JSON list of C-alpha atoms in Angstrom, two decimals:
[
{"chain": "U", "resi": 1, "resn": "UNK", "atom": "CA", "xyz": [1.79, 0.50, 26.64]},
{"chain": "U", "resi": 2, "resn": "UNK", "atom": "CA", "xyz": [5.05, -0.82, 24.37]},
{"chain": "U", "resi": 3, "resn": "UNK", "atom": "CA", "xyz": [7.04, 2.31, 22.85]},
{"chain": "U", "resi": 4, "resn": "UNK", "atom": "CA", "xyz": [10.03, 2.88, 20.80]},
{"chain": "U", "resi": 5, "resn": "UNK", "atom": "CA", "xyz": [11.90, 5.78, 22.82]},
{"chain": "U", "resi": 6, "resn": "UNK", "atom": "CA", "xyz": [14.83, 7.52, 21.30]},
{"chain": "U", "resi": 7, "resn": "UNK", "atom": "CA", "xyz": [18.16, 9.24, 22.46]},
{"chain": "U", "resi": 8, "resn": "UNK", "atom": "CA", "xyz": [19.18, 12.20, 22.38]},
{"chain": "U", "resi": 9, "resn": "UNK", "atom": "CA", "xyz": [15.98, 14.27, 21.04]},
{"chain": "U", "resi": 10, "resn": "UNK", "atom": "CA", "xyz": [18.00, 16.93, 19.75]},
{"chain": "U", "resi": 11, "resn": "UNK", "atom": "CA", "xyz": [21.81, 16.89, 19.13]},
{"chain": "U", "resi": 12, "resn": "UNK", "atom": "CA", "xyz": [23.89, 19.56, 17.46]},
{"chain": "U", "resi": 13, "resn": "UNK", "atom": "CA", "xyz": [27.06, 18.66, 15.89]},
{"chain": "U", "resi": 14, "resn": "UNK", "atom": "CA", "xyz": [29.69, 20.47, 13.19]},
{"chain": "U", "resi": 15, "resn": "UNK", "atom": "CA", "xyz": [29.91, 18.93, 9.97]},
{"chain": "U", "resi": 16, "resn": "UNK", "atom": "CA", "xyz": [32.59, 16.36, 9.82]},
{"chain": "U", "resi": 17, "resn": "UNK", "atom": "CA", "xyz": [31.91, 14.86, 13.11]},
{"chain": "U", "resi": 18, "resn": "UNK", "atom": "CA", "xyz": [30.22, 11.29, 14.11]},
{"chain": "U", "resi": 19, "resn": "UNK", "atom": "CA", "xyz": [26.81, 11.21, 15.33]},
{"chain": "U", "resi": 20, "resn": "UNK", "atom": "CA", "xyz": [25.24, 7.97, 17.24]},
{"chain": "U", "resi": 21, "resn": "UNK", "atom": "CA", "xyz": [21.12, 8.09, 17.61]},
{"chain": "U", "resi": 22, "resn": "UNK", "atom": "CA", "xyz": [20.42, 5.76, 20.08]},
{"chain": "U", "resi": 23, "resn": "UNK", "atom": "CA", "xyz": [16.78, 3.20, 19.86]},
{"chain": "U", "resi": 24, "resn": "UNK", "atom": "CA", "xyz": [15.12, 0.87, 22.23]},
{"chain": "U", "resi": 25, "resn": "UNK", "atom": "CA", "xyz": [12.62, -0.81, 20.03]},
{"chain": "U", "resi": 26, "resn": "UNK", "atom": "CA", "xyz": [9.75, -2.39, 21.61]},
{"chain": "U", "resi": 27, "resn": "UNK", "atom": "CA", "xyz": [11.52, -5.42, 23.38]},
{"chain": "U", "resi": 28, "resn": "UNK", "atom": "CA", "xyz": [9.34, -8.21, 21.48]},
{"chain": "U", "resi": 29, "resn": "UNK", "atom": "CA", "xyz": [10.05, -6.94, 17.91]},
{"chain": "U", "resi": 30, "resn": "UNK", "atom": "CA", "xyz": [12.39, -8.72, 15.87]},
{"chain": "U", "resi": 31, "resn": "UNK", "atom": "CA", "xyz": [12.13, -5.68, 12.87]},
{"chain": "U", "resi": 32, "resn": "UNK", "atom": "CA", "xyz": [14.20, -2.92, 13.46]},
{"chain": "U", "resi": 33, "resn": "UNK", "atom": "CA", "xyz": [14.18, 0.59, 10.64]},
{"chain": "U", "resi": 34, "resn": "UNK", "atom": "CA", "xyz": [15.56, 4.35, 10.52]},
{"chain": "U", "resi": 35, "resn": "UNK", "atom": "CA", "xyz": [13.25, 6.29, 8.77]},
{"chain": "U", "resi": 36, "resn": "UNK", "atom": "CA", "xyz": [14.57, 9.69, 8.09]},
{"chain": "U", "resi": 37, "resn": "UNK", "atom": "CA", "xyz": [12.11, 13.04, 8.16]},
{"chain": "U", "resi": 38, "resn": "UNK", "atom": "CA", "xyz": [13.85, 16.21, 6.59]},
{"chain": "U", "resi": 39, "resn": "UNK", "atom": "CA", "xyz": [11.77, 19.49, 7.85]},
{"chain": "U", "resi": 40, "resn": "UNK", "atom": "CA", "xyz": [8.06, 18.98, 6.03]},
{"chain": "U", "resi": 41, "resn": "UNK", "atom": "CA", "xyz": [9.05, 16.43, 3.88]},
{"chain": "U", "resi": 42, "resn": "UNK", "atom": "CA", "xyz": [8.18, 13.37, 4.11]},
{"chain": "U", "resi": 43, "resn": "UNK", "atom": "CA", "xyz": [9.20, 9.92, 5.71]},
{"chain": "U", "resi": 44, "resn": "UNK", "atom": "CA", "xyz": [11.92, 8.20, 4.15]},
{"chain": "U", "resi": 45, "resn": "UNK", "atom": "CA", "xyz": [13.10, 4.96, 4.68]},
{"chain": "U", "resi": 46, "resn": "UNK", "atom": "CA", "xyz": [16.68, 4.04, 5.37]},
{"chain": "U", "resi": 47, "resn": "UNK", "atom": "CA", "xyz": [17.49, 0.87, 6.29]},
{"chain": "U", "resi": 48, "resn": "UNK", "atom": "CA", "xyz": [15.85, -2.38, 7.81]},
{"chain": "U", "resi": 49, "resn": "UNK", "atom": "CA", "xyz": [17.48, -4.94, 10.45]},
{"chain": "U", "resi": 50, "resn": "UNK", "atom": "CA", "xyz": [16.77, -8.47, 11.17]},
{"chain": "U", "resi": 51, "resn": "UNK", "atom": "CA", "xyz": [18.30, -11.30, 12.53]},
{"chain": "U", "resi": 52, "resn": "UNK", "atom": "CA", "xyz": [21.51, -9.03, 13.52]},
{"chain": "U", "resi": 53, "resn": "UNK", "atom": "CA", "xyz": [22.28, -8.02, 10.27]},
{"chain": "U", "resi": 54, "resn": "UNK", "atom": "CA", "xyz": [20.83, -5.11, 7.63]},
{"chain": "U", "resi": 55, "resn": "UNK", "atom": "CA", "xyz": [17.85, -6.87, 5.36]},
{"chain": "U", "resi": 56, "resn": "UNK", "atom": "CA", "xyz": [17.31, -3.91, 3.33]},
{"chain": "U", "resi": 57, "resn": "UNK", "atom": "CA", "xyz": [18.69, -0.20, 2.57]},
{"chain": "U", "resi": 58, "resn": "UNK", "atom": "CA", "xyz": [18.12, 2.66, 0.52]},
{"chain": "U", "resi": 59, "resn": "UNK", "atom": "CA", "xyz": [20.24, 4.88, -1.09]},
{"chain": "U", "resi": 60, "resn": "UNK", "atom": "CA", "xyz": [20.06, 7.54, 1.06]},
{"chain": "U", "resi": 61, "resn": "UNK", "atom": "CA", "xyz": [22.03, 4.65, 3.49]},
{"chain": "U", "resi": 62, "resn": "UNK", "atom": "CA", "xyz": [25.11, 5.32, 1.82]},
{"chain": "U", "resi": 63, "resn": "UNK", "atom": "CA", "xyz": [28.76, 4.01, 3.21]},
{"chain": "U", "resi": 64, "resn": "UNK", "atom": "CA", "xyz": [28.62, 7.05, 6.20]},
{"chain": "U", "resi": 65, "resn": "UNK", "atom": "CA", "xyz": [25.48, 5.06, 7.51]},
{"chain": "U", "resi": 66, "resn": "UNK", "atom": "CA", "xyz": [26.15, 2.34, 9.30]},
{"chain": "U", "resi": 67, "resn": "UNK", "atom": "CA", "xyz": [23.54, 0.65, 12.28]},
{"chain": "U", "resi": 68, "resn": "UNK", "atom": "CA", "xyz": [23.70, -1.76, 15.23]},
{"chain": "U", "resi": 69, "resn": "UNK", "atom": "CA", "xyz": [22.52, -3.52, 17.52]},
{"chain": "U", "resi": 70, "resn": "UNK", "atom": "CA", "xyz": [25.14, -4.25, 20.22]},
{"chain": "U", "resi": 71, "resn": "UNK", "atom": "CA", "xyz": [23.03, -5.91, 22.87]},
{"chain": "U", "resi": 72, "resn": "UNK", "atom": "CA", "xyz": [19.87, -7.10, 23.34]},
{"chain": "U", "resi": 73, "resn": "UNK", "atom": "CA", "xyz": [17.49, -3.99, 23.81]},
{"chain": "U", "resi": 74, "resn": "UNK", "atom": "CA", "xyz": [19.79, -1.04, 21.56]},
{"chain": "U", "resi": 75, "resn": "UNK", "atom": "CA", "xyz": [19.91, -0.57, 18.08]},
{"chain": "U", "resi": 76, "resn": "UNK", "atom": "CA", "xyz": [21.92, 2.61, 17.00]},
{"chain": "U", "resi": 77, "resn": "UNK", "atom": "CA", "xyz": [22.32, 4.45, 13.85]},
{"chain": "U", "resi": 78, "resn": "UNK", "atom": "CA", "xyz": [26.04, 5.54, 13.06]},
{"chain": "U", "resi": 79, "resn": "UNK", "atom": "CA", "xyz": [26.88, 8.73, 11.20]},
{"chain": "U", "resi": 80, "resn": "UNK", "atom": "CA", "xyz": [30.58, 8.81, 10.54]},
{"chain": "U", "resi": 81, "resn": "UNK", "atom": "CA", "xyz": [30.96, 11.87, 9.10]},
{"chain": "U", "resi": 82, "resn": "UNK", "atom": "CA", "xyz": [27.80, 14.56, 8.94]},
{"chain": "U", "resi": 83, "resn": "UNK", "atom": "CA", "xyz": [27.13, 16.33, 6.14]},
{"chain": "U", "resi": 84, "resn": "UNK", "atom": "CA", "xyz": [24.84, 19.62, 6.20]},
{"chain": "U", "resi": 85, "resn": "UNK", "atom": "CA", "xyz": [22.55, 17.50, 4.05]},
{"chain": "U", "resi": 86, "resn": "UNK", "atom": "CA", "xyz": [22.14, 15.30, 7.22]},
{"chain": "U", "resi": 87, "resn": "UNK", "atom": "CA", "xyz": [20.14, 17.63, 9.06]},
{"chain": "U", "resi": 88, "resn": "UNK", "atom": "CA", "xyz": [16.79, 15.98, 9.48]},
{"chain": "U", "resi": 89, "resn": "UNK", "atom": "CA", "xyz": [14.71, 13.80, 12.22]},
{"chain": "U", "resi": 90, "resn": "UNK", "atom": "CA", "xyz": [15.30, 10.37, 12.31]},
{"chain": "U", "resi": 91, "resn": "UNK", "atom": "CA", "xyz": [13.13, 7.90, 13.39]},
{"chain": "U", "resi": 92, "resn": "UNK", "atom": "CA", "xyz": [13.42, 4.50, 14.55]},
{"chain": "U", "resi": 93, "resn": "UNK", "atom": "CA", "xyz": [10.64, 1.87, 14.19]},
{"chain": "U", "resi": 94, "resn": "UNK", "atom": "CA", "xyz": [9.82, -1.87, 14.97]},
{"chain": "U", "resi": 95, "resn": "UNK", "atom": "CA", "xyz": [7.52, -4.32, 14.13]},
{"chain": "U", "resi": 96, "resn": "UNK", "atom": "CA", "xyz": [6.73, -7.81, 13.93]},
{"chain": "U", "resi": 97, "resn": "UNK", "atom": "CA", "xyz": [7.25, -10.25, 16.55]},
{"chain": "U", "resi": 98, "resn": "UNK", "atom": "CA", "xyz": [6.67, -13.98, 14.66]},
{"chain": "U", "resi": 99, "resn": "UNK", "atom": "CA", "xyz": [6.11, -12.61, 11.51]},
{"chain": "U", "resi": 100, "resn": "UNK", "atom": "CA", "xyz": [6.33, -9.56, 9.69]},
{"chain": "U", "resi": 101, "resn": "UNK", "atom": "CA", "xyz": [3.32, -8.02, 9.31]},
{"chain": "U", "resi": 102, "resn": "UNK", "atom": "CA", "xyz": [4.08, -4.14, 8.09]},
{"chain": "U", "resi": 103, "resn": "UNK", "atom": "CA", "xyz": [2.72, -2.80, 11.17]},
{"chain": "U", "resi": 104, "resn": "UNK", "atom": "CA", "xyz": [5.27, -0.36, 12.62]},
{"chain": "U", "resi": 105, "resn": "UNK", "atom": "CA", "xyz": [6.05, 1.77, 15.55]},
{"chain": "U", "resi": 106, "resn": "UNK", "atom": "CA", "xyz": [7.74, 4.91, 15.39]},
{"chain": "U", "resi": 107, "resn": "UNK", "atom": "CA", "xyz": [10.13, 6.63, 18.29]},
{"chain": "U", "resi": 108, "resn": "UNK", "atom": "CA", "xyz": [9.20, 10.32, 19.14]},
{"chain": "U", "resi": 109, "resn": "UNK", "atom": "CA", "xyz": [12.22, 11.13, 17.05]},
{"chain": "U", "resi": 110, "resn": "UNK", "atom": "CA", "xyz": [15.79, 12.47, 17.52]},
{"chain": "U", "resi": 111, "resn": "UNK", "atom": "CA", "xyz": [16.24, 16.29, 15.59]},
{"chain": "U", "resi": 112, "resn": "UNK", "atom": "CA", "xyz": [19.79, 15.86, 14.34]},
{"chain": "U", "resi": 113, "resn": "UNK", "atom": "CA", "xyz": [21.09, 19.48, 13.54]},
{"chain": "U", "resi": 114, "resn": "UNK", "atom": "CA", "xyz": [24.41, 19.47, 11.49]},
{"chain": "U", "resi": 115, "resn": "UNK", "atom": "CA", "xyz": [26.15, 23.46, 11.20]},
{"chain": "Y", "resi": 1, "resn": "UNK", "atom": "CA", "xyz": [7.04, 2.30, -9.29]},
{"chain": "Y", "resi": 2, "resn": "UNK", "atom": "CA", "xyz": [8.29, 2.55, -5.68]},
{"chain": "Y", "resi": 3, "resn": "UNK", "atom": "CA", "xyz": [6.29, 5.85, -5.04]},
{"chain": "Y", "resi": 4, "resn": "UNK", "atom": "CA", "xyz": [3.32, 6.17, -3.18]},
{"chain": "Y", "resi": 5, "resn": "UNK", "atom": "CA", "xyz": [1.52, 10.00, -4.38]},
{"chain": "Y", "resi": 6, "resn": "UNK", "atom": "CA", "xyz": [-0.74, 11.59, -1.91]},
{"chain": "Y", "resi": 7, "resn": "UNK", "atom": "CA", "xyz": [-3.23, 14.50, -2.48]},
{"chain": "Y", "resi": 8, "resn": "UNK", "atom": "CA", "xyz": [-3.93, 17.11, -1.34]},
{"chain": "Y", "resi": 9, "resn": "UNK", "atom": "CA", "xyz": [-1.16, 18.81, 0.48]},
{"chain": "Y", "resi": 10, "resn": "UNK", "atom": "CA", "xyz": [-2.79, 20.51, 2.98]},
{"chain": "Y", "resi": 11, "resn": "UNK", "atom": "CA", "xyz": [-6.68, 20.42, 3.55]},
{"chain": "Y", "resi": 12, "resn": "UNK", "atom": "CA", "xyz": [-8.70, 22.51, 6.11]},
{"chain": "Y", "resi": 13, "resn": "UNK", "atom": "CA", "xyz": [-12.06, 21.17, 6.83]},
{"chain": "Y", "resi": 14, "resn": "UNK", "atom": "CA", "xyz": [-14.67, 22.45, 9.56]},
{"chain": "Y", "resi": 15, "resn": "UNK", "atom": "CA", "xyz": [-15.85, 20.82, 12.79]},
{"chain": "Y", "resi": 16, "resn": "UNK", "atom": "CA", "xyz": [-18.16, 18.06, 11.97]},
{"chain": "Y", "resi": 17, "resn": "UNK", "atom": "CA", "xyz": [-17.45, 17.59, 8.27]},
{"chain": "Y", "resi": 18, "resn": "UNK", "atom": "CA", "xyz": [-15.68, 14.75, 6.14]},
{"chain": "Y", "resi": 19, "resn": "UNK", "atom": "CA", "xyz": [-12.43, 14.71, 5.18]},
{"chain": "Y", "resi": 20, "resn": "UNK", "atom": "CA", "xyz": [-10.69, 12.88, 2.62]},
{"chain": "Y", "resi": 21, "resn": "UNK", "atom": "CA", "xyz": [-7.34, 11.97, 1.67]},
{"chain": "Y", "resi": 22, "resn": "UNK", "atom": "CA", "xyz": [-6.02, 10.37, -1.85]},
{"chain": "Y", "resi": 23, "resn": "UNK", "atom": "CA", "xyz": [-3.22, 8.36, -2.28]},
{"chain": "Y", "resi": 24, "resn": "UNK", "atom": "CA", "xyz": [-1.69, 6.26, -5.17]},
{"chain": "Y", "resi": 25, "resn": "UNK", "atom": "CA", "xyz": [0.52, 3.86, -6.23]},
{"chain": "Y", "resi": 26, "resn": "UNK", "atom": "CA", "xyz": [2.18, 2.42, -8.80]},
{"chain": "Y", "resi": 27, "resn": "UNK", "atom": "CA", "xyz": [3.71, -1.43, -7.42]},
{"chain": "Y", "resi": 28, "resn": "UNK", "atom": "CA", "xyz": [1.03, -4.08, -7.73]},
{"chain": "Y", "resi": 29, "resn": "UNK", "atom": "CA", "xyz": [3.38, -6.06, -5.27]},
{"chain": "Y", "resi": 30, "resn": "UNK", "atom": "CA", "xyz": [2.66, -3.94, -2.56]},
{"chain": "Y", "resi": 31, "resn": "UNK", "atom": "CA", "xyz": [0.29, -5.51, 0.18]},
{"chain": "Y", "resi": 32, "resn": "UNK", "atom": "CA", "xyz": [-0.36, -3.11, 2.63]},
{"chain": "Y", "resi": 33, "resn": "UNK", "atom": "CA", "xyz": [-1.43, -0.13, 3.31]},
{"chain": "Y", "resi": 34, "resn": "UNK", "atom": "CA", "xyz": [-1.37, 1.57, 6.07]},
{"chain": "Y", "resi": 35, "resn": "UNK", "atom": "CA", "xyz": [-2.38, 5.59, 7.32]},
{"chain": "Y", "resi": 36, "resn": "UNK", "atom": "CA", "xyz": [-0.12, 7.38, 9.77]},
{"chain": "Y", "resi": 37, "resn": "UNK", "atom": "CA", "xyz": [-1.24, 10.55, 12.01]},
{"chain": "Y", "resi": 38, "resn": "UNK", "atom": "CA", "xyz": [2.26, 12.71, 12.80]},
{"chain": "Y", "resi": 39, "resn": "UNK", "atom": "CA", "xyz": [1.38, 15.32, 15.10]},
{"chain": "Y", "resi": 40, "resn": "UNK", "atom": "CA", "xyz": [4.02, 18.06, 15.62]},
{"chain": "Y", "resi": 41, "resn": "UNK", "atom": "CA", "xyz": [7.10, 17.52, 17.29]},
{"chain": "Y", "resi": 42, "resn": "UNK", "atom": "CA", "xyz": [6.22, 13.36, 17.42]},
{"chain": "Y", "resi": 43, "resn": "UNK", "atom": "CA", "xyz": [6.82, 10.24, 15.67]},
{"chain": "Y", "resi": 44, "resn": "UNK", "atom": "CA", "xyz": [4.44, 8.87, 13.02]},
{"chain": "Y", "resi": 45, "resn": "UNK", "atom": "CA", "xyz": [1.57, 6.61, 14.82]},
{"chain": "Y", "resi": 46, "resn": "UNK", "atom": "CA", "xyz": [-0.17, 3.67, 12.89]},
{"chain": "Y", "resi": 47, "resn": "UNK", "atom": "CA", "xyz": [-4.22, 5.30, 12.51]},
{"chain": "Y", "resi": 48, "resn": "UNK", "atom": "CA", "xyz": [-5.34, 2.48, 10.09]},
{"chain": "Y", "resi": 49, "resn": "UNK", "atom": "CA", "xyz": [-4.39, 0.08, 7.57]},
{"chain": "Y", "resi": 50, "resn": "UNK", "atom": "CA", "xyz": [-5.72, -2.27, 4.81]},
{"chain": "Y", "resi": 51, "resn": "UNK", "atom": "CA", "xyz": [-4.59, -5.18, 2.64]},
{"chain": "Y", "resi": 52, "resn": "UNK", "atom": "CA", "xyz": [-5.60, -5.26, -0.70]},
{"chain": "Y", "resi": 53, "resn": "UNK", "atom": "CA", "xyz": [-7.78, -8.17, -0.12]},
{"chain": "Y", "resi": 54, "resn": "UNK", "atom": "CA", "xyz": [-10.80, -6.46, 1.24]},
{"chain": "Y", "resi": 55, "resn": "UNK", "atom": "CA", "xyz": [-12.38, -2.96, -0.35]},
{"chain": "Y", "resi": 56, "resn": "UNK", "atom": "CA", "xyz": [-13.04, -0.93, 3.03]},
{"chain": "Y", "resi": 57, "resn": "UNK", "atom": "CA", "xyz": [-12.18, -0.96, 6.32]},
{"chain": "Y", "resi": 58, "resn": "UNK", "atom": "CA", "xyz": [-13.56, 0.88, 9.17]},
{"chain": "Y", "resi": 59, "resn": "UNK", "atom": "CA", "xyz": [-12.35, 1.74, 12.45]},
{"chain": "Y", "resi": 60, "resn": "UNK", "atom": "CA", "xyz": [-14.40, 4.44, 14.16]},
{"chain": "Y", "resi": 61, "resn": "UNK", "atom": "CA", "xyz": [-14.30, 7.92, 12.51]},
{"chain": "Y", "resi": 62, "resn": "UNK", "atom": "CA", "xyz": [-11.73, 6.56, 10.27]},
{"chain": "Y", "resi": 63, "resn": "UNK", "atom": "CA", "xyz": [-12.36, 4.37, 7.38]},
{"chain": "Y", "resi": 64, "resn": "UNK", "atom": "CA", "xyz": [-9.89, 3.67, 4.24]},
{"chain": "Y", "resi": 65, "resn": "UNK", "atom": "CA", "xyz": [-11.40, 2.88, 0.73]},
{"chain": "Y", "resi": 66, "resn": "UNK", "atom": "CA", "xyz": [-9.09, 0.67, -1.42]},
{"chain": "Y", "resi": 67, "resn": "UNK", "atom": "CA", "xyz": [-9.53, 0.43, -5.31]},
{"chain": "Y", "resi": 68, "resn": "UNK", "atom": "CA", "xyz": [-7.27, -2.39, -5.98]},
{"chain": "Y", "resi": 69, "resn": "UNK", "atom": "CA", "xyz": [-8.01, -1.85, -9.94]},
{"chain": "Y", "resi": 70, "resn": "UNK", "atom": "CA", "xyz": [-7.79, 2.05, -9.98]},
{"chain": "Y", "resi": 71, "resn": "UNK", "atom": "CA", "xyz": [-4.16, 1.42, -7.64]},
{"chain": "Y", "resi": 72, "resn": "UNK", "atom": "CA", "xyz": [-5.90, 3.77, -5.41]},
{"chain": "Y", "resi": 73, "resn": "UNK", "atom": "CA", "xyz": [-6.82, 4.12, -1.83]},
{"chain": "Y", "resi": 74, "resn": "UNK", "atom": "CA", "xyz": [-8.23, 7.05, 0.77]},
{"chain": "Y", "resi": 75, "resn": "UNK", "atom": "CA", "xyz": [-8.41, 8.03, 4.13]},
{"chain": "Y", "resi": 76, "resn": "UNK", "atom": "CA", "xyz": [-11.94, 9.31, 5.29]},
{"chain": "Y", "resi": 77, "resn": "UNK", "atom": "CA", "xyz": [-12.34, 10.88, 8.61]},
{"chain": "Y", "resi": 78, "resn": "UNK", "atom": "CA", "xyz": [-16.04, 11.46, 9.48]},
{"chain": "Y", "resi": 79, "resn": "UNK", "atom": "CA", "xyz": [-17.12, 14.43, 11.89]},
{"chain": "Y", "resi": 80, "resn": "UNK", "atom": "CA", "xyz": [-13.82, 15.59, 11.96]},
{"chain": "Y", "resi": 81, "resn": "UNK", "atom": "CA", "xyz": [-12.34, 17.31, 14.97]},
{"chain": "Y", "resi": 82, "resn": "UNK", "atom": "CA", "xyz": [-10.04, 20.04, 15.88]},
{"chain": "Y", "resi": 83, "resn": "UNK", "atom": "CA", "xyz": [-7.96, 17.17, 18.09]},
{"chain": "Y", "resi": 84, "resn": "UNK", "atom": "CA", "xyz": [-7.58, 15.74, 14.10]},
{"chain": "Y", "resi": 85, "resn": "UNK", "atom": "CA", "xyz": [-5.27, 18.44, 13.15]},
{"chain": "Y", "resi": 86, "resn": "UNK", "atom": "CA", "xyz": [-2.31, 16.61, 12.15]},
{"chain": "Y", "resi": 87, "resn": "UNK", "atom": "CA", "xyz": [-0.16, 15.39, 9.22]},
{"chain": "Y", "resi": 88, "resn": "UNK", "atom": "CA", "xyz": [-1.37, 12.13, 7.67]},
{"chain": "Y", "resi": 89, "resn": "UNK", "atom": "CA", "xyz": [0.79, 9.95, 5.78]},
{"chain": "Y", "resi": 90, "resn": "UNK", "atom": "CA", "xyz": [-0.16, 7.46, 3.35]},
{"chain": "Y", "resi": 91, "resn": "UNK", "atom": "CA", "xyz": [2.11, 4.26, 2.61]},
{"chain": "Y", "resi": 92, "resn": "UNK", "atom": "CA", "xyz": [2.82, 1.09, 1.44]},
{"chain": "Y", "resi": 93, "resn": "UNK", "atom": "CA", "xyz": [4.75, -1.94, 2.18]},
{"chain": "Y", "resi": 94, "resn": "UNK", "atom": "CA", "xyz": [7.54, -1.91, -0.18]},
{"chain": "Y", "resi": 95, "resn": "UNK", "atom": "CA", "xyz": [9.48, -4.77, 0.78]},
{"chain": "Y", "resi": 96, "resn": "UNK", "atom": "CA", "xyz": [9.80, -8.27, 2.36]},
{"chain": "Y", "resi": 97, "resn": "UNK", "atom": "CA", "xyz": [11.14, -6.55, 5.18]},
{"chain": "Y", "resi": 98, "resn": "UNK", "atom": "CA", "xyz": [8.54, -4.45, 5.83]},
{"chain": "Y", "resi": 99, "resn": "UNK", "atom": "CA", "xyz": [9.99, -1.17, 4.53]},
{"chain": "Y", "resi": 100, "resn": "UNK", "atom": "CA", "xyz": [7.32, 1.65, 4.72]},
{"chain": "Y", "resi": 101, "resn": "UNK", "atom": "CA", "xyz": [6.88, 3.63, 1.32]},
{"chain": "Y", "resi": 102, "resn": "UNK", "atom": "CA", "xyz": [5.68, 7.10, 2.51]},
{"chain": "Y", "resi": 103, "resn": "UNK", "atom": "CA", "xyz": [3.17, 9.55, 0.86]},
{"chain": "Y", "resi": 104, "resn": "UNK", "atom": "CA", "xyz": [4.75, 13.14, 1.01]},
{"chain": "Y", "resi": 105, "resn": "UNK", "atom": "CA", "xyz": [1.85, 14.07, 3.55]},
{"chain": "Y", "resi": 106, "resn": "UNK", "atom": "CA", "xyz": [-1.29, 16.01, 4.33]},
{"chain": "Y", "resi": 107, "resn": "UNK", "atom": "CA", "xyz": [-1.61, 18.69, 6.33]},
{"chain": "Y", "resi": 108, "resn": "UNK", "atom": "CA", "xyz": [-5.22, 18.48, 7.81]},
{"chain": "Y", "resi": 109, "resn": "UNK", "atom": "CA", "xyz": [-6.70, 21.70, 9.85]},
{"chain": "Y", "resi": 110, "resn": "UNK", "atom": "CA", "xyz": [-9.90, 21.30, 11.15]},
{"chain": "Y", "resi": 111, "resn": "UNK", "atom": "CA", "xyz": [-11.44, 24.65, 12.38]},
{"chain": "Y", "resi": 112, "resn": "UNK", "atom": "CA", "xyz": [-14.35, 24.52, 15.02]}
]
């Protein structure tokens, strides 16, 4: 069966530095999201991608967020400069392959951990 | 109006019995609706979902009741098990895009 798998699954960093969370979505999706998970909270959306270029953020997605999708199978999620505030899980998800259609399927996950 | 509110928090339920799971909303553009199990340490996984077009929908244990007047819909798992213990999420489609609107979650225990 199709999954979204996600790199690293845990990564420690001090605040200040750049994180990259890697994402292979499910290879005939054309909808790509981060969805952000801080510890027992839950789900919130960050940012949508289609046709190589954001369609949609929040305003968590401020100007340290950044994504891409720099061939045909990765789509990464840029975080120039952590912030304690950062420390959460962050999913990827896909969905749609002619249309749209809400349906959407999450990545295990990758535990970002800022000190 | 973007929020999707979810009730109750946390809900423990025996072997065998019903449980049920409330959420609301507020956008009357929102079109779908689906239900996500997160079990620990994983990803949310679609369960069930429903457009607004139709009142119930049914898909083994699981069936979700939509009030399209009320702005309300539930999650109802019959004879629930202990293998249900998990986090459910409500949500709603919040965008052309297909941006998920998330419930804050329920915490479902089932004891045996």
């Amino acid at each position: 069966e199709p999954e979204v798998t996600q790199t690293p699954s845990h990564q420690v960093t001090q605040m200040g530095q750049e994180v990259i969370l890697r994402c292979v979505p499910i290879s005939n999706h054309l909808y790509f999201y981060w969805y952000r998970q801080i510890l027992g909270q839950k789900v919130e959306f960050l940012v949508s991608f289609y046709n190589n270029e954001i369609s949609e953020k929040s305003e968590i997605f401020d100007d340290q967020f950044s994504v891409e999708r720099p061939d045909g199978s990765n789509f990464t999620l840029k975080i120039r400069s952590t912030k304690l505030e950062d420390s959460a899980m962050y999913f990827c998800a896909s969905g749609g392959t002619a249309r749209n259609t809400g349906e959407l399927f999450f990545g295990e996950g990758s535990r970002l951990t800022v000190l | 109006q973007q929020q999707v509110k979810q009730s109750p928090q946390s809900l423990i339920v025996q072997k065998g019995g019903i449980s049920i799971i409330n959420c609301a909303y507020e956008n009357t553009a929102f079109d779908y609706f689906p239900w996500y199990q997160q079990f620990p340490g994983k990803g949310p996984a679609l369960l069930i979902a429903i457009r607004p077009d139709v009142s119930e929908k049914k898909e083994g244990r699981f069936t979700i009741s939509f009030n399209k007047s009320a702005k309300q819909f539930s999650l109802h798992i019959m004879d629930s098990q202990p293998g249900d213990s998990a986090t459910y999420f409500c949500a709603a489609l919040g965008g052309s895009q297909g941006n998920l609107i998330f419930g804050k979650g329920t915490k479902l225990s089932v004891k045996p």
